[in-house]
Short mmCIF file of C-alpha atoms in Angstrom, two decimals:
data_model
loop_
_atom_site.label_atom_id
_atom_site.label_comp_id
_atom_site.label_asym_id
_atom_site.label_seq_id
_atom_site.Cartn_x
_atom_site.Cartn_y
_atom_site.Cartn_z
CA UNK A 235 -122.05 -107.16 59.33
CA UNK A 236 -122.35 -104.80 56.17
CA UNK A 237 -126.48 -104.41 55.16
CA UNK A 238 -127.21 -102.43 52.07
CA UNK A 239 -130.76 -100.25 52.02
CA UNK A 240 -132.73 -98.82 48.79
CA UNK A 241 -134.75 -96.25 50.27
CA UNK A 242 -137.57 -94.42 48.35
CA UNK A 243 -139.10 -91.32 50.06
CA UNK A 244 -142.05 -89.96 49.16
CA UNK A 245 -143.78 -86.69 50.38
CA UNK A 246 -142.75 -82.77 50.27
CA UNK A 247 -139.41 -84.37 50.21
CA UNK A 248 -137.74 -81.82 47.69
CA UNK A 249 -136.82 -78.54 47.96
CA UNK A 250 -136.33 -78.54 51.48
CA UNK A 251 -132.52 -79.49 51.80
CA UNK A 252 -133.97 -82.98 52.38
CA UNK A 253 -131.07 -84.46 50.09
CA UNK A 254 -128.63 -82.26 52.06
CA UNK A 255 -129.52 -83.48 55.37
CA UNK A 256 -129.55 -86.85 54.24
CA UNK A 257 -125.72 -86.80 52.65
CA UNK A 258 -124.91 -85.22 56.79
CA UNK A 259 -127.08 -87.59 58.51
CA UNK A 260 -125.46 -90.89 56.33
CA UNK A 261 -121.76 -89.53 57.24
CA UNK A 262 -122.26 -88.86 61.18
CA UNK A 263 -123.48 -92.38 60.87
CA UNK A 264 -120.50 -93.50 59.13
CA UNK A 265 -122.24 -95.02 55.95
CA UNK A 266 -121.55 -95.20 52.41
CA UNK A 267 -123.53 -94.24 49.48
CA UNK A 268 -125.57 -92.11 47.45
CA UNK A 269 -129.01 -89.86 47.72
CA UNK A 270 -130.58 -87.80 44.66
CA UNK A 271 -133.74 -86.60 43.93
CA UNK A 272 -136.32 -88.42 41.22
CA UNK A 273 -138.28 -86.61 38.51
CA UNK A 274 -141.57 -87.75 40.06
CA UNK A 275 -140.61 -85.69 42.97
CA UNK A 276 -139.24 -88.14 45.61
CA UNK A 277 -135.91 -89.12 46.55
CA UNK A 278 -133.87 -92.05 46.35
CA UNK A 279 -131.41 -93.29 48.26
CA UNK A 280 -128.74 -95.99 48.29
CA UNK A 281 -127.27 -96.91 51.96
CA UNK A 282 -124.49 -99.57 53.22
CA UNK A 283 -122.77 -99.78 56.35
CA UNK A 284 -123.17 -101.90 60.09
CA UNK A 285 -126.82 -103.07 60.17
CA UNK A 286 -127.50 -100.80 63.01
CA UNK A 287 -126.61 -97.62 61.69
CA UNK A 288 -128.28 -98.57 58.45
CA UNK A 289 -131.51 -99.23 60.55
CA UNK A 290 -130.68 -95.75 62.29
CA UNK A 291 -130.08 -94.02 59.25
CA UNK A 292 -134.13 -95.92 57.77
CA UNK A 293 -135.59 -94.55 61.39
CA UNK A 294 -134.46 -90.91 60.67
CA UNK A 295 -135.48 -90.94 56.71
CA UNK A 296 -139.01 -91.08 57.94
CA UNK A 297 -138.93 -87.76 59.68
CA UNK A 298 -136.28 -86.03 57.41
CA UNK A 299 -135.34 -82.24 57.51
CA UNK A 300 -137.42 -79.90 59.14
CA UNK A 301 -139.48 -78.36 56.53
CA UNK A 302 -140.22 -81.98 54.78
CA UNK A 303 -143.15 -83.86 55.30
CA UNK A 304 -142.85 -87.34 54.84
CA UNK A 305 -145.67 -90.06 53.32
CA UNK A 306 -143.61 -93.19 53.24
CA UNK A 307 -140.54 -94.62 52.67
CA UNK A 308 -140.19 -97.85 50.89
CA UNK A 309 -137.25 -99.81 52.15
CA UNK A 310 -135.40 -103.02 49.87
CA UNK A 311 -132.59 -104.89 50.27
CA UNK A 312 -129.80 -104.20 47.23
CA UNK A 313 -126.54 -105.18 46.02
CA UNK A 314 -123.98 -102.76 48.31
CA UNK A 315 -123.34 -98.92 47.27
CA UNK A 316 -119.98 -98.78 45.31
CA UNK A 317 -118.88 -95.24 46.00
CA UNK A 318 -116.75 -94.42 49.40
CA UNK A 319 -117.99 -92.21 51.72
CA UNK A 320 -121.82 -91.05 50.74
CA UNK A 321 -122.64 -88.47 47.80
CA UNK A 322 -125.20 -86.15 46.18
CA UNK A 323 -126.08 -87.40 42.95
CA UNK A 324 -127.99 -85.40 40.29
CA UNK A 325 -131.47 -85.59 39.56
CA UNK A 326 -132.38 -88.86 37.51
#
């Protein structure tokens, strides 16, 4: 069954191809959606696919790239991600 994630990471999350890993780490998983980074420095995220993989996809967020360091991430539930495949957004 199809779950759909709003993800909100917060930390040194930018500038440290955190958005870039993200758009890799969504497609290995086989999700949909979107990722983009937020003027007050975190990034958002937008995530649908199997349940699993969507809970897969939360697990890895709170570790990220290499060079980020990661506070939180605040996980809702939202309507599904209406893009195909998962994209880089710009900055909002």
């Amino acid at each position: 069954m199809a779950v759909s994630r709003h993800l909100a990471i917060h930390g040194r999350v930018q500038g440290v191809f955190y958005r870039g890993w993200a758009v890799e780490t969504a497609r290995a998983l086989g999700l949909s959606g979107w990722v983009r980074n937020r003027r007050d420095g975190s990034v958002e995220a937008v995530v649908t696919g199997d349940a699993a993989a969507v809970a897969d996809f939360v697990a890895r967020c709170h570790g990220g790239p290499p060079a980020a360091r990661v506070d939180r991430v605040d996980v809702t539930e939202t309507a599904p991600a209406t893009v195909a495949g998962f994209e880089q957004r710009p900055t909002e």
